[in-house]
Amino acid sequence: MIEAQPTAVAGTLRRSVTDAESRVASRHWWDLDADDYQDEHGRFLGDVDFVWCPEGLREADARLLGEVRGKRILELGAGAAAGARWLDGQGADAVALDLSAGMLRHAREAAERSGVRVPLVQADALALPFATSSFDVVCTAFGAIPFVADSGAVMREVARVLKPGGKWVFSLTHPMRWIFLDEPGEDGLLAVHPYFDRRPYVEQDADGVPTYVEQHRTLGDRIRELVAAGFVLTDLVEPEWPEGHEQIWGQWSPLRGKLFPGTAIFVSYLPS
């Protein structure tokens, strides 16, 4: 007797996905969501600014990338490329890369508004279209890393395109946030998910096809990925919620931000 196959159900769940599924879902999602994302967050991010996280930490203040003047810098998952344009204004030779054509469309529009233009590249972070040792710095603010199944492979690609001594700095949702509901209010103070459950958060359609995928790794996982790719971790920044900052961004809110970190920023370099 042939057993009936389970019927896929549209909704959210935790389950494994392949890199191919993640790539298709991410590109489709960000192409469709680009306009809404910019409408909601564009003013906060600016046209020519480098904001590391919803807490509002700016590279102009934090200087996590060090001296950028004269440096060739790649911004991964650049979105509308505000960070790359800011770096250009600081004297860097900046390149912005993103998987989504929709986000890069906004990058072109912001370049027209600001008059600051940087090269825009549509590509996958797992296969960077650059020669070995091409950049002095690679960075991303919430781009690329959470949206691929094999983030260790991204670390290796970054190591490949970096020059010896080059810096790799990236921010993402603080891993401890994954134990809580994705809510900015009091419901988001309840721990409900196991920290060590590394299955990604998946939104899927009625056919079981992933439409949005975001990966979870522990702090230790991220550090081991960096070390395995040859990097030396020099700092782990957990931005505090600043006084007077009342803007809610998704799950980020003053209520939660004053109790536990929402962002982790990894600062590392590739030894010479």
Steps between C-alpha positions, in 0.01 A plus 500: 500500500630845411518726800349848468758775493463780755340813360708817513351779707560870440637681803810524718706218642850385583647257248814434300545660159769477235720784380309495172167539682643782711638679194173484306293602803727791591523642152125474445414638845729804483397578143136509611563668835752763386246782466332432835837461673623835372170669583525375858874524567649725232483819708676328793774357278547814291636531147861556602559345843632180656264370769604171654173407670150603614658633820636779280874439540675679213839429352573874524501453879605138548784490242495120497652494150797714602650752260320458169657776289674348201369150583313279254185387682225254413158535664315167487121491510516873447129555432462861386876546552485792743802356682710472187414860404599619847831314467554669163459836671770400750748444219457125455472316169170328583302233314143399595377144438151358548304198380181698444433704187222677690738625767758605242230698322464702820878534509492662156216731604687605816809567288294734284365682806835531677731540202729234652555200275683177575525184289198274553534124454219245502646171621481222756718527812585131457667571165655847511592615147837646602859388479689368799643772727292778342390693812644656813168480688176303463197595708126452529226632724247216528566387145574159348605302810155425649353406163725214387497143626880466486622824656839339556539500121434875497778545756737308272398710197562819698841367603578426137426852372671674793863602492719364781447724799156602374201555730166318499224660708136391501188558707197276545219424739649405836473119524334514842202679341403170338370361827230768512188564295563748218293773665596850620253503792465303822427177310856529371640462852393135522766239421337227290759363253807290586820697442668189362232427239684608187216438259424819310186706521307429179194655346354278227210500257223240465730283284766491770733729304701731728424868442717640781785330681713629787770288660593465867844421638630532855772747594743210520398383151577842353840515669588150381399593143732800513791304644453213251522752213829635637378815677604639836212646703600826668168624636137404548289813533153482657353849457293625792165664440564877512307738718232689311483248215132412472477358147371144464655291221337158472588322824734780613343733755596709802330244727710207381812700422537616860490139625715297259705552184342493155812524286842334491783655298800280428830680433777285354803505273687262271860454622779599263 
